[in-house]
GROMACS .gro file of C-alpha atoms in nm:
model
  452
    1UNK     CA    1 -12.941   8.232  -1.418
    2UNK     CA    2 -12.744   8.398  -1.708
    3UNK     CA    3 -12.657   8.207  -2.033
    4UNK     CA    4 -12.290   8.216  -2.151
    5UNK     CA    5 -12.171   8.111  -2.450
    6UNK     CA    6 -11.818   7.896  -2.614
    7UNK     CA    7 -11.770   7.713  -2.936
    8UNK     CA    8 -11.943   7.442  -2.831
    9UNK     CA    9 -12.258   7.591  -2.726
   10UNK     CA   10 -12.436   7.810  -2.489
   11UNK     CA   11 -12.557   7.643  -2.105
   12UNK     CA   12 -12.719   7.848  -1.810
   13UNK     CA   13 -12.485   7.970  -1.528
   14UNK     CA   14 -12.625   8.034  -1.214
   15UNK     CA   15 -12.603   8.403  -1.138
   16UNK     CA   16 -12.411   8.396  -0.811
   17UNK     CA   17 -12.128   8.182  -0.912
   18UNK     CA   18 -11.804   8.384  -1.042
   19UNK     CA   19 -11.718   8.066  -1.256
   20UNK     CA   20 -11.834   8.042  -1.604
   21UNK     CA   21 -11.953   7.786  -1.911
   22UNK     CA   22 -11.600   7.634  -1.908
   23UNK     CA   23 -11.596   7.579  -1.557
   24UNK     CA   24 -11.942   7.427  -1.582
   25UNK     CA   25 -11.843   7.210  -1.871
   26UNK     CA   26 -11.570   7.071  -1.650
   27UNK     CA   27 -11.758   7.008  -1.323
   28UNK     CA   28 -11.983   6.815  -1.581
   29UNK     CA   29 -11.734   6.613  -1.718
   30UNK     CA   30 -11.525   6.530  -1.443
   31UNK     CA   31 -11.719   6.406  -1.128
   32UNK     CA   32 -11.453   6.194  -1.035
   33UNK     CA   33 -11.330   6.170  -0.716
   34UNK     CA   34 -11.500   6.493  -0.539
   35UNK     CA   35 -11.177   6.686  -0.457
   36UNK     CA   36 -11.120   6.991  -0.597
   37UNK     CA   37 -10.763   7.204  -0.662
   38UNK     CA   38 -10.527   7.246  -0.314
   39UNK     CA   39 -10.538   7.579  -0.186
   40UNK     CA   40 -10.185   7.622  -0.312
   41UNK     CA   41 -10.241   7.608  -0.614
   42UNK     CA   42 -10.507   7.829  -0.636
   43UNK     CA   43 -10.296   8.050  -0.488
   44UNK     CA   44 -10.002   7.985  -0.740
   45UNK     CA   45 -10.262   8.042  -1.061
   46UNK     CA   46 -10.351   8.405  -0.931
   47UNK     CA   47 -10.012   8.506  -0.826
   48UNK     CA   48  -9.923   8.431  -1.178
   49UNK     CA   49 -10.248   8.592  -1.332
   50UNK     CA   50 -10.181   8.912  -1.118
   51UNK     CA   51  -9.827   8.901  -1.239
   52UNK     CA   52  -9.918   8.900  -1.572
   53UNK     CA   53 -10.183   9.175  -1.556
   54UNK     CA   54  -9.975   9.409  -1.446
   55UNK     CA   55  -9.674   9.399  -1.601
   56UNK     CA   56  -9.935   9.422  -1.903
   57UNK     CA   57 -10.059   9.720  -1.810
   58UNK     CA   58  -9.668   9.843  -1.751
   59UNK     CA   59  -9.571   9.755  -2.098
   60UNK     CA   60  -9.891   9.960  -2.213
   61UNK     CA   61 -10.117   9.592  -2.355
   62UNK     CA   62 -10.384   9.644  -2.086
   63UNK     CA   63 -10.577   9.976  -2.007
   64UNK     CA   64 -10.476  10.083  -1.621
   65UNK     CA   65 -10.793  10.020  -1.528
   66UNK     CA   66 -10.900   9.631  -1.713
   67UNK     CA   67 -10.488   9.575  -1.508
   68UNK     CA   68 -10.589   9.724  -1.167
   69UNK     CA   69 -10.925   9.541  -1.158
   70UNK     CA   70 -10.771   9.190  -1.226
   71UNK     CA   71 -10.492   9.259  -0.991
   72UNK     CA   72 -10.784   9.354  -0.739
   73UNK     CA   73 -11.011   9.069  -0.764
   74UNK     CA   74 -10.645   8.834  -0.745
   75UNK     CA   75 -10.579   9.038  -0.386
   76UNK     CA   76 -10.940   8.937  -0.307
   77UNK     CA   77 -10.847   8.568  -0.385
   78UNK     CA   78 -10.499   8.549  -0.217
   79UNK     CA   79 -10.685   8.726   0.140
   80UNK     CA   80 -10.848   8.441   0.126
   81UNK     CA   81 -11.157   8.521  -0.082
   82UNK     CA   82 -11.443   8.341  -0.309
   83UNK     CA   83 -11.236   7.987  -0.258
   84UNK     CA   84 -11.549   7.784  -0.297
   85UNK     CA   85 -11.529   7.923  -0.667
   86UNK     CA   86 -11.346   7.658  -0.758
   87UNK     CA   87 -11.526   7.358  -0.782
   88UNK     CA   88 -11.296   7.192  -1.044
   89UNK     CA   89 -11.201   6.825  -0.933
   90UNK     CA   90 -10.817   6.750  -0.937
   91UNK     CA   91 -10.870   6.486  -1.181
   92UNK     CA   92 -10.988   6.688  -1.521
   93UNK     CA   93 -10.898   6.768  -1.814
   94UNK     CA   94 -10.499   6.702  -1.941
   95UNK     CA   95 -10.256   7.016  -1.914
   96UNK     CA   96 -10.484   7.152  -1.621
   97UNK     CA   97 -10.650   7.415  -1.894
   98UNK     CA   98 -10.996   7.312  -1.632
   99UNK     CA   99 -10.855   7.501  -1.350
  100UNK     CA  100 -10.642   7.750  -1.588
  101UNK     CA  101 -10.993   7.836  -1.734
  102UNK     CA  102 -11.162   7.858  -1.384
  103UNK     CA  103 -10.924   8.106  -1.208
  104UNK     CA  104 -10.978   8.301  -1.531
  105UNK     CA  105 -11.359   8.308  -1.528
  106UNK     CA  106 -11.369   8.376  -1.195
  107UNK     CA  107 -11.112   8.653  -1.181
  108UNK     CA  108 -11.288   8.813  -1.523
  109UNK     CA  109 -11.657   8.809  -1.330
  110UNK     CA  110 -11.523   8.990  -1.007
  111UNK     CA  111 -11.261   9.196  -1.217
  112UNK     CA  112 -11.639   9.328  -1.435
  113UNK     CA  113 -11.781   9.331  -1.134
  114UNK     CA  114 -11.518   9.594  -0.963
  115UNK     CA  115 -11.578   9.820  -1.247
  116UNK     CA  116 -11.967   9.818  -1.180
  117UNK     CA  117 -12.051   9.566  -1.456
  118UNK     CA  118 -12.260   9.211  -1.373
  119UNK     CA  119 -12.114   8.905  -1.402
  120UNK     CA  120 -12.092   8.733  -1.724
  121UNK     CA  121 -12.046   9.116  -1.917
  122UNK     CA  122 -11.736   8.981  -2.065
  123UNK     CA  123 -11.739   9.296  -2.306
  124UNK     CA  124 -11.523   9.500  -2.000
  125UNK     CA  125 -11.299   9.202  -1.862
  126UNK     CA  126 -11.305   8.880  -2.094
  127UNK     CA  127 -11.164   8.550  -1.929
  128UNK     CA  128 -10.923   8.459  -2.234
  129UNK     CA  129 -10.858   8.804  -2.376
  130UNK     CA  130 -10.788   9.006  -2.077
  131UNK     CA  131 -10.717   8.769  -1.738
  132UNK     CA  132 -10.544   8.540  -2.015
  133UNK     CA  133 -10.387   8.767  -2.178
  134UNK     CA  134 -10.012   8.651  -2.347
  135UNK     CA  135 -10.078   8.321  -2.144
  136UNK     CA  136 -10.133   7.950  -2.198
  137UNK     CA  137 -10.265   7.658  -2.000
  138UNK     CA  138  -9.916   7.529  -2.123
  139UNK     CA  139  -9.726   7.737  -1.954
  140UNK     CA  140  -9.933   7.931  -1.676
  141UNK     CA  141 -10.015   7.571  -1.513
  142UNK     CA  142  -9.651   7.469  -1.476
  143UNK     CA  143  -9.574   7.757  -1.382
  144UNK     CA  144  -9.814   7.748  -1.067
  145UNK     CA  145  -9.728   7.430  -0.996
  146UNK     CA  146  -9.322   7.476  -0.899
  147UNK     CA  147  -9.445   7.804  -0.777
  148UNK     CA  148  -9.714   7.647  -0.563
  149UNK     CA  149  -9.465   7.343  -0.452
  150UNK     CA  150  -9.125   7.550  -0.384
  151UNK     CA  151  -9.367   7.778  -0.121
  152UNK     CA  152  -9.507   7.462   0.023
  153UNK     CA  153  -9.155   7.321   0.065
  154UNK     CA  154  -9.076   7.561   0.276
  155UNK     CA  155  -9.267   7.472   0.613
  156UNK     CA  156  -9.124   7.142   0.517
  157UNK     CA  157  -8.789   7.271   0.568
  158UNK     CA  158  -8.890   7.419   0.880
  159UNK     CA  159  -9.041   7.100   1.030
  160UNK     CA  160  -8.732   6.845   0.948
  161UNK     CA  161  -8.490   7.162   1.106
  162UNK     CA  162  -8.718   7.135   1.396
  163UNK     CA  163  -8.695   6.731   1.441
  164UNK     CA  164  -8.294   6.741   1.345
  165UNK     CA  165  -8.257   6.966   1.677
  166UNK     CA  166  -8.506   6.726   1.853
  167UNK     CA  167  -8.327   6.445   1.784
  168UNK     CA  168  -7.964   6.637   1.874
  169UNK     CA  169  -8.086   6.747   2.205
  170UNK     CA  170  -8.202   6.363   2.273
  171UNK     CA  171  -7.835   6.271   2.180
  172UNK     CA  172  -7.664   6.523   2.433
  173UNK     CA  173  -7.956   6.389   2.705
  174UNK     CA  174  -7.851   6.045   2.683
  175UNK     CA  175  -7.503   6.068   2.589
  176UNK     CA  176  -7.369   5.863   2.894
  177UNK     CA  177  -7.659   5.583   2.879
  178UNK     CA  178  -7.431   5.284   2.815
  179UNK     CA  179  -7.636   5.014   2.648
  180UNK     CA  180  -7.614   4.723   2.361
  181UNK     CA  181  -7.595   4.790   2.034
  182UNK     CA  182  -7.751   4.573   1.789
  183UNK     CA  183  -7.687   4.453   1.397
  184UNK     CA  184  -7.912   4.193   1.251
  185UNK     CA  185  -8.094   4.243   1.564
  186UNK     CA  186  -7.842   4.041   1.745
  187UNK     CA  187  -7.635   4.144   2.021
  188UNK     CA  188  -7.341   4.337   1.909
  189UNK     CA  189  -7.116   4.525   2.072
  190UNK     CA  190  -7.189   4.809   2.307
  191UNK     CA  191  -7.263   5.181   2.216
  192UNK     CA  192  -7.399   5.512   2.379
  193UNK     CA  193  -7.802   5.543   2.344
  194UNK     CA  194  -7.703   5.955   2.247
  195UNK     CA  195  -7.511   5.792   2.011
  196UNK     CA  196  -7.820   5.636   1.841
  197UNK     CA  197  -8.006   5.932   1.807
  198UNK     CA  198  -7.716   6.209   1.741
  199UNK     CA  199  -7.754   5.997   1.428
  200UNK     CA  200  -8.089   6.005   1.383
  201UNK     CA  201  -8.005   6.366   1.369
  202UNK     CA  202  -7.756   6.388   1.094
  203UNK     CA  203  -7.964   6.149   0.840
  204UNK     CA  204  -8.275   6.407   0.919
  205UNK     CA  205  -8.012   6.701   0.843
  206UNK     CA  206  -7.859   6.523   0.552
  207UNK     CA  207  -8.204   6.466   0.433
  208UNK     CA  208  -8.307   6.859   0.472
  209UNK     CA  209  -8.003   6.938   0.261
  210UNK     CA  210  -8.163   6.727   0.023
  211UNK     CA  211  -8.457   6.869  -0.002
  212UNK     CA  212  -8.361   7.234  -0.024
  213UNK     CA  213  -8.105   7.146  -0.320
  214UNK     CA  214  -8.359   6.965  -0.524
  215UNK     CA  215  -8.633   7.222  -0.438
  216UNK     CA  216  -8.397   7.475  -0.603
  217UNK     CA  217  -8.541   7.314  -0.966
  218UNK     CA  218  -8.868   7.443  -0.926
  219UNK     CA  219  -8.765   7.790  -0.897
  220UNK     CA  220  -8.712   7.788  -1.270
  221UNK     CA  221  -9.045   7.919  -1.438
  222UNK     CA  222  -9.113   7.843  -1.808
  223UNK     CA  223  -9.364   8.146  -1.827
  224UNK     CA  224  -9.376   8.302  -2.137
  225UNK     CA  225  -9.340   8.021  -2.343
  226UNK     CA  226  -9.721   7.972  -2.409
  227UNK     CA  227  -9.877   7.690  -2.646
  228UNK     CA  228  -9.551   7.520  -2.720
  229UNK     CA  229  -9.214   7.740  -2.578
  230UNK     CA  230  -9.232   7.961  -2.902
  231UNK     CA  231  -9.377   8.254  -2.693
  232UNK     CA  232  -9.650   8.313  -2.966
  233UNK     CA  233  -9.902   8.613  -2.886
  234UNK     CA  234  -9.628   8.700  -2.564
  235UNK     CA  235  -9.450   9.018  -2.526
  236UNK     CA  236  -9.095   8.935  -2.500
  237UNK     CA  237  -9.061   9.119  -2.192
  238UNK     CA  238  -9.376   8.978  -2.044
  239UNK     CA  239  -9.248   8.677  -1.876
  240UNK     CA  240  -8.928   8.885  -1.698
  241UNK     CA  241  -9.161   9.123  -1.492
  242UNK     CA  242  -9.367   8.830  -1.454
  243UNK     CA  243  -9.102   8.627  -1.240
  244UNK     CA  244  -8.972   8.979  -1.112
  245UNK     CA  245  -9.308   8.965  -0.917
  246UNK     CA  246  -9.366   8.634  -0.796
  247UNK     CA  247  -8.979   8.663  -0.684
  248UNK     CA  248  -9.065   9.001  -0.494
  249UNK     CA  249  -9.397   8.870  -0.360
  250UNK     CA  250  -9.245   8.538  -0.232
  251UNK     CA  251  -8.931   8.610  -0.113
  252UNK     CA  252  -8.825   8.296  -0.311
  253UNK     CA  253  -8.553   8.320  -0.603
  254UNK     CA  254  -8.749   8.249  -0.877
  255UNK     CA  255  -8.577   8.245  -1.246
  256UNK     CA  256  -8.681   8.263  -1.596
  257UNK     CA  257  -8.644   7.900  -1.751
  258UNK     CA  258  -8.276   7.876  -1.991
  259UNK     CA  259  -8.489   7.733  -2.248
  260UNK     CA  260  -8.885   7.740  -2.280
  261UNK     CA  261  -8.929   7.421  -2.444
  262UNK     CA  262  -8.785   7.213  -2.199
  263UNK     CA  263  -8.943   7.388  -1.932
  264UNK     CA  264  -9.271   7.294  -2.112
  265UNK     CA  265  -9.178   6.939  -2.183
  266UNK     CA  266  -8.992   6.841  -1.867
  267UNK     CA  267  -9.108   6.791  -1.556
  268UNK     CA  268  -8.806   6.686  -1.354
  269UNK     CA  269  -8.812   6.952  -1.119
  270UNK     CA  270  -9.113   6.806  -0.976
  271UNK     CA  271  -8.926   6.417  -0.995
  272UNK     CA  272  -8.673   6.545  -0.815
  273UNK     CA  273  -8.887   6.692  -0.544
  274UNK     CA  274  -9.096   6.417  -0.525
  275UNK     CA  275  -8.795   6.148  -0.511
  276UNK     CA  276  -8.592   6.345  -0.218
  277UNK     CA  277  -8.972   6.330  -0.049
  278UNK     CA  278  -8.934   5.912  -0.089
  279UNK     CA  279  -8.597   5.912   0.003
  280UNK     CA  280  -8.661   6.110   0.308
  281UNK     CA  281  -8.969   5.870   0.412
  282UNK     CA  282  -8.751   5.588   0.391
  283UNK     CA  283  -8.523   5.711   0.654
  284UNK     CA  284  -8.842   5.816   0.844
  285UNK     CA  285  -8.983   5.498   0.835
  286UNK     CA  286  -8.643   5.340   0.983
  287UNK     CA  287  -8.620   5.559   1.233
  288UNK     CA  288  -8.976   5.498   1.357
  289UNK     CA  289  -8.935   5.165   1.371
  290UNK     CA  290  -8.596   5.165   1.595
  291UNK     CA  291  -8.792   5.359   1.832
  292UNK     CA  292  -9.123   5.123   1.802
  293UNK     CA  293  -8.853   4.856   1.903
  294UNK     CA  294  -8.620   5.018   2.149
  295UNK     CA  295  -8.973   5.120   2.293
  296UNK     CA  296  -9.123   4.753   2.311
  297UNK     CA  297  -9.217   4.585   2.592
  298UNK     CA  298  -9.252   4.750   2.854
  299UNK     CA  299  -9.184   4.373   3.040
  300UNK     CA  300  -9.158   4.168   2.700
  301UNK     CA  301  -8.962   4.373   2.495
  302UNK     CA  302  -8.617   4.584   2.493
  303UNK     CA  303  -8.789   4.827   2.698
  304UNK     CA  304  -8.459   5.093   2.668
  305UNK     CA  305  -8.683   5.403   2.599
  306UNK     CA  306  -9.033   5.491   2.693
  307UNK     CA  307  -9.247   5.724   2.441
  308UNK     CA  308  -9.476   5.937   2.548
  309UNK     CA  309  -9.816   5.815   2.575
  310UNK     CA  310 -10.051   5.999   2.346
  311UNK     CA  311 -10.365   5.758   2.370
  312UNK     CA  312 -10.477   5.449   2.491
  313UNK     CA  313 -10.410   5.175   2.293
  314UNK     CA  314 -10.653   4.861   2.282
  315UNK     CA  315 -11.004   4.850   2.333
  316UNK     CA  316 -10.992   4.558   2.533
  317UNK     CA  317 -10.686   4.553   2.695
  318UNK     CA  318 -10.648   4.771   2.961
  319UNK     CA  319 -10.381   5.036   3.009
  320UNK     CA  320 -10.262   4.937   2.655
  321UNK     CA  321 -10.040   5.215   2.536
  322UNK     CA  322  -9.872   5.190   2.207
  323UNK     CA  323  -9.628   5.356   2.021
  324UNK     CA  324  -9.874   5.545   1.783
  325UNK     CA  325  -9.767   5.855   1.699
  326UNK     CA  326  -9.434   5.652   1.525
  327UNK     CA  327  -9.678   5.429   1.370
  328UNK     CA  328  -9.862   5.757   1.204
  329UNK     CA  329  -9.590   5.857   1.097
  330UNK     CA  330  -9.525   5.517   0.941
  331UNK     CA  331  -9.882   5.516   0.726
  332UNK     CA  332  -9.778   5.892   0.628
  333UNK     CA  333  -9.438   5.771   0.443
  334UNK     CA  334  -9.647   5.477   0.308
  335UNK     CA  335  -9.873   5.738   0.131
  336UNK     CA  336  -9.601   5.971   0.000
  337UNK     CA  337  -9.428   5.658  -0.135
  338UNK     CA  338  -9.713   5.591  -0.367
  339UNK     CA  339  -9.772   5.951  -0.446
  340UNK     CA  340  -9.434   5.883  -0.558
  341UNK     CA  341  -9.466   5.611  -0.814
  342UNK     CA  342  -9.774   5.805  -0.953
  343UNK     CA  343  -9.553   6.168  -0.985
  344UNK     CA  344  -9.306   5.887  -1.177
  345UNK     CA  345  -9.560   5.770  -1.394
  346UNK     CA  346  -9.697   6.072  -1.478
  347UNK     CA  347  -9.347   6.245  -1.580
  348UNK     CA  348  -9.241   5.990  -1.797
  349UNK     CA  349  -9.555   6.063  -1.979
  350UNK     CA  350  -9.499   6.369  -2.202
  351UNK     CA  351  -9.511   6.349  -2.550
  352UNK     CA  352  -9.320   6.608  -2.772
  353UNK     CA  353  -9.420   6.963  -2.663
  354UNK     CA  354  -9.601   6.914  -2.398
  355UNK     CA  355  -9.660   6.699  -2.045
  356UNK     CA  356 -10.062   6.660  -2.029
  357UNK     CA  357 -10.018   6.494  -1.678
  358UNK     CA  358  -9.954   6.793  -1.495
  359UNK     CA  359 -10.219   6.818  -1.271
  360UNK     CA  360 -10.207   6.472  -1.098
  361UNK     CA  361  -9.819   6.563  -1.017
  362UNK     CA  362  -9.940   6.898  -0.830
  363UNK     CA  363 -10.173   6.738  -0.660
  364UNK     CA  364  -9.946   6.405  -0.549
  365UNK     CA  365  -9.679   6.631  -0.454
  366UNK     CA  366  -9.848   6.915  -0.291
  367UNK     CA  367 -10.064   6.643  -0.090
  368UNK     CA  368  -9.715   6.454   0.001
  369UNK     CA  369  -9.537   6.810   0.133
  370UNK     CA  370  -9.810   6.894   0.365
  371UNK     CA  371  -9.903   6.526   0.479
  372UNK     CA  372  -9.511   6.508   0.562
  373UNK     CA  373  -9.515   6.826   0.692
  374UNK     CA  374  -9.782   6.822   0.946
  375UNK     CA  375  -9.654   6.438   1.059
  376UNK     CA  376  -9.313   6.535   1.118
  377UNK     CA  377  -9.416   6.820   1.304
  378UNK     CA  378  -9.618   6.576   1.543
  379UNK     CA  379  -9.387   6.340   1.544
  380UNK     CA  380  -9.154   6.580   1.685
  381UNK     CA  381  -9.325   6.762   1.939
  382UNK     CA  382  -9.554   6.477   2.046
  383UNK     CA  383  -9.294   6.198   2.054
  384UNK     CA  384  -8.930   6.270   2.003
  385UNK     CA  385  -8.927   6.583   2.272
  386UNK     CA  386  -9.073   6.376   2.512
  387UNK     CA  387  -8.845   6.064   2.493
  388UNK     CA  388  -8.695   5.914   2.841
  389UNK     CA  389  -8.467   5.648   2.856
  390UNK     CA  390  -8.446   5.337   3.100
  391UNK     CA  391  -8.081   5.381   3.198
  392UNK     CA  392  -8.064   5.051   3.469
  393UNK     CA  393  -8.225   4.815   3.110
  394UNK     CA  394  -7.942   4.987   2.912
  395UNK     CA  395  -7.719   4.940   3.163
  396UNK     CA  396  -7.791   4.549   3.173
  397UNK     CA  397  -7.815   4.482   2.825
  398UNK     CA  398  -7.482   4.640   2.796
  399UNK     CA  399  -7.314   4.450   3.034
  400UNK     CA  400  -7.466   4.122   2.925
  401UNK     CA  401  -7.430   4.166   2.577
  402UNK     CA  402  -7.233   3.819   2.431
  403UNK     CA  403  -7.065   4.069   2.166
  404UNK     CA  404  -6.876   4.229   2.453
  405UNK     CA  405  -6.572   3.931   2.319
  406UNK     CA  406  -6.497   4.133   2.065
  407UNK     CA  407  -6.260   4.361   2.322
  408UNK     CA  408  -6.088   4.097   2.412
  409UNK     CA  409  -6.010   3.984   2.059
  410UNK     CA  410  -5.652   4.144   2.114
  411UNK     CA  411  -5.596   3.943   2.407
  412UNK     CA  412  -5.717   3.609   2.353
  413UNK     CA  413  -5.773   3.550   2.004
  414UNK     CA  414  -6.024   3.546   1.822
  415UNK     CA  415  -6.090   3.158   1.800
  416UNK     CA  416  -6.080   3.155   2.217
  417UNK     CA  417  -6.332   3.448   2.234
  418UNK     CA  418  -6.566   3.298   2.018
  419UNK     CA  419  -6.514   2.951   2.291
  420UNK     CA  420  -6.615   3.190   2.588
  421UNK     CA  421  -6.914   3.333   2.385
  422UNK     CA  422  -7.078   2.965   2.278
  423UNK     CA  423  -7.037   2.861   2.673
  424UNK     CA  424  -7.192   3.187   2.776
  425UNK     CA  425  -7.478   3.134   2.587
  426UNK     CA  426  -7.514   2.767   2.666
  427UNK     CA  427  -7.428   2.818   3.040
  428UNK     CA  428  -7.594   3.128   3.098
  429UNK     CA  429  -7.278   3.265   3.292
  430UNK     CA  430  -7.168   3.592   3.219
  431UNK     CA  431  -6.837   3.616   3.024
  432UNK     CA  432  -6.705   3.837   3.339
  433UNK     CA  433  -6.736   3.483   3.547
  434UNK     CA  434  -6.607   3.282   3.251
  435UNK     CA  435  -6.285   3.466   3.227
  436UNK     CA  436  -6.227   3.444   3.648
  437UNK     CA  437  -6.301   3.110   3.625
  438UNK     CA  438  -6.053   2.998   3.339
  439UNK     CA  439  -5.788   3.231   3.435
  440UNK     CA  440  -5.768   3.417   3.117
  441UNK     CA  441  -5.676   3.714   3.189
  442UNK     CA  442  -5.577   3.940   3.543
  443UNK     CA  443  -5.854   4.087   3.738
  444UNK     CA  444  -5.728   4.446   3.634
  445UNK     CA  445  -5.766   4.388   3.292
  446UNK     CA  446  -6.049   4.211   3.260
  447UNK     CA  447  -6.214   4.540   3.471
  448UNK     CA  448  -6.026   4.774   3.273
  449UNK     CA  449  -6.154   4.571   2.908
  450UNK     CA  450  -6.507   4.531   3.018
  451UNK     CA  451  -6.595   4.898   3.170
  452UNK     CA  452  -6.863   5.024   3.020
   0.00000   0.00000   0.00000
């Protein structure tokens, strides 16, 4: 064990771990719900701590050496490195100074370490004064967090481009599937099955669009502002090279924030991420359940498309199969939608300089983005590629459809259509027969007005 010491004391840190007192305060404190900090953010926090240690040591505030270690030990961390330093749960401290403080200790201890000191010698590398340095929990953790979300958004974008041409290449496939369309899941008139999901498509590519233009908030960084957007104890230059960096390392086009204070006291960026995510898992959810339907059956239900069968479905009926990967799906959306409302809450909740609730919005929103990510994905390869349709069902629904009248509204009127529709339904006789047998209209044009 070593002993460390902070204004509130001195406690025993175990010698191995690269975390120090305040760390070990925290994991006291905050046994709450066992998870600790995404690996995104981690990642995030020492991309900006590297950032800052070397443009430091560029503008001549850190010796070359205290600048190369710390930018070292943060290489060490972003291969992938000492990630079970971080024991801090998600739920801690307001602000997110907890895991701030941690991915300083940590990177201080290895940083001594590097130049041949022991962990804990905070006399070479000092968590606050050095790793720290210029910083603020109030502005590092935001910081990290639209860093840490606009990277995440990313594969997102890559998954929903992925379904959109999924769902277009379905629409080509069954373009000439003739079948019955449907509103207030009543028979209405007849339309093409590719017709259903070429727009399936567009609402996933409308919803992409979506996504990228709000994601386009977060690449505003309020770095530099420190306690309260004032900049105190920051080099004015120091947060320019620091979103030079992140912007070269990323490939993302990062920004310094207009104004610091609102960067420090806002967190719409992260509301408008959050409510394209619920907008986007509303559509999901409607689109899964047209295909749970159109899927039903298979000798009960409208039976019009078979899914592919991913895994048995009842453990007592046998040869159950069930539409589960849309029903995943479903439960996914379901989650994000309450991540939602707790993002809301905790944006509405700043007071004056600062927004305390910033680390249950990382964590809500970097949770939804990969959930929704790894679902669509699924739900893409596993069900929507591997879609067939029954064209003879289609085919029969279309042609029996009672909301076929409407094309002969032209001809008949539209009082006499609705007559042939009420004794097709009560009869059972198809409207085809009911026009031959009342002498309605000419053979040719009652083929010509009821081809498919």
């Amino acid at each position: 064990m070593r002993i460390e010491k902070d204004a509130l004391g001195t406690q025993e840190i175990p010698d191995s771990a690269y975390w120090g007192i305040h760390t070990s305060r925290s994991v006291q404190n905050f046994q709450v719900s066992g998870i600790t900090e995404p690996s995104g953010m981690i990642e995030a926090m020492t991309m900006v701590k590297k950032a800052a240690a070397l443009t430091h040591k560029e503008l001549g505030l850190l010796k070359p050496e205290i600048g190369d270690a710390i930018a070292k030990a943060c290489d060490e961390i972003l291969a992938g490195s000492l990630r079970d330093q971080f024991p801090v749960d998600i739920f801690h401290m307001g602000a997110g100074t907890s895991l701030n403080m941690n991915v300083n200790e940590v990177l201080a201890n290895r940083a001594v370490e590097i130049l041949g000191g022991k962990k804990g010698d905070y006399t070479l590398i000092h968590p606050n004064d050095h790793v720290n340095m210029g910083q603020s929990t109030n502005d590092v953790f935001p910081t990290a967090m639209r860093v840490a979300c606009r990277r995440k958004v990313e594969g997102l974008l890559t998954a929903l481009k992925k379904l959109t041409e999924a769902f277009e290449a379905k629409g080509k496939e069954f373009w000439d599937i003739v079948k019955a369309g449907r509103t207030h899941l009543q028979d209405a008139v007849p339309i093409r099955l590719g017709q259903e999901f070429t727009a399936y498509a567009s609402t996933m590519q409308k919803c992409r669009t979506a996504l990228h233009q709000s994601a386009t908030a977060l690449e505003e960084l309020g770095i530099g502002g420190t306690a309260v957007g004032t900049g105190l104890n920051a080099h004015p230059q120091l947060r320019f090279g620091i979103v030079e960096k992140l912007k070269a390392w990323t490939g993302l086009p990062f920004r310094p924030a207009e104004n610091l204070f609102e960067a420090m006291q806002s967190q719409r960026p992260i509301m408008e991420v959050s409510s394209s995510l619920r907008n986007l898992t509303l559509e999901l959810i409607r689109i899964a359940n047209d295909l749970r339907l159109l899927s039903s059956g298979p000798r009960t239900g409208f039976a019009e498309v078979h899914l592919p069968a991913a895994i048995p479905g009842s453990s007592i009926m046998p040869g159950k199969v069930n539409p589960s990967i849309p029903e995943m799906l479903n439960m996914v959306c379901f989650q994000v939608m309450g991540c939602d409302l707790t993002i809301s809450m905790a944006v509405q909740a700043g007071q004056l300089e600062l927004n305390v609730m910033m680390p249950v919005m990382a964590y809500n929103l970097l949770f939804s983005i990969h959930i929704l990510t790894n679902a669509i994905s699924i739900f893409s390869e596993k069900c929507v590629t591997g879609i067939t349709a029954d064209e003879q069902q289609c085919r029969q629904y279309a042609e029996s459809t009672l909301a076929l009248s409407t094309v002969l509204n032209p001809y008949i009127g539209y009082a006499k259509s609705a007559e042939i529709t009420r004794e097709a339904l009560a009869t059972g006789k198809s409207m085809l027969t009911l026009l031959r047998e009342k002498n309605l209209l000419p053979e040719e044009k009652i083929q010509e007005l009821l081809h498919p």
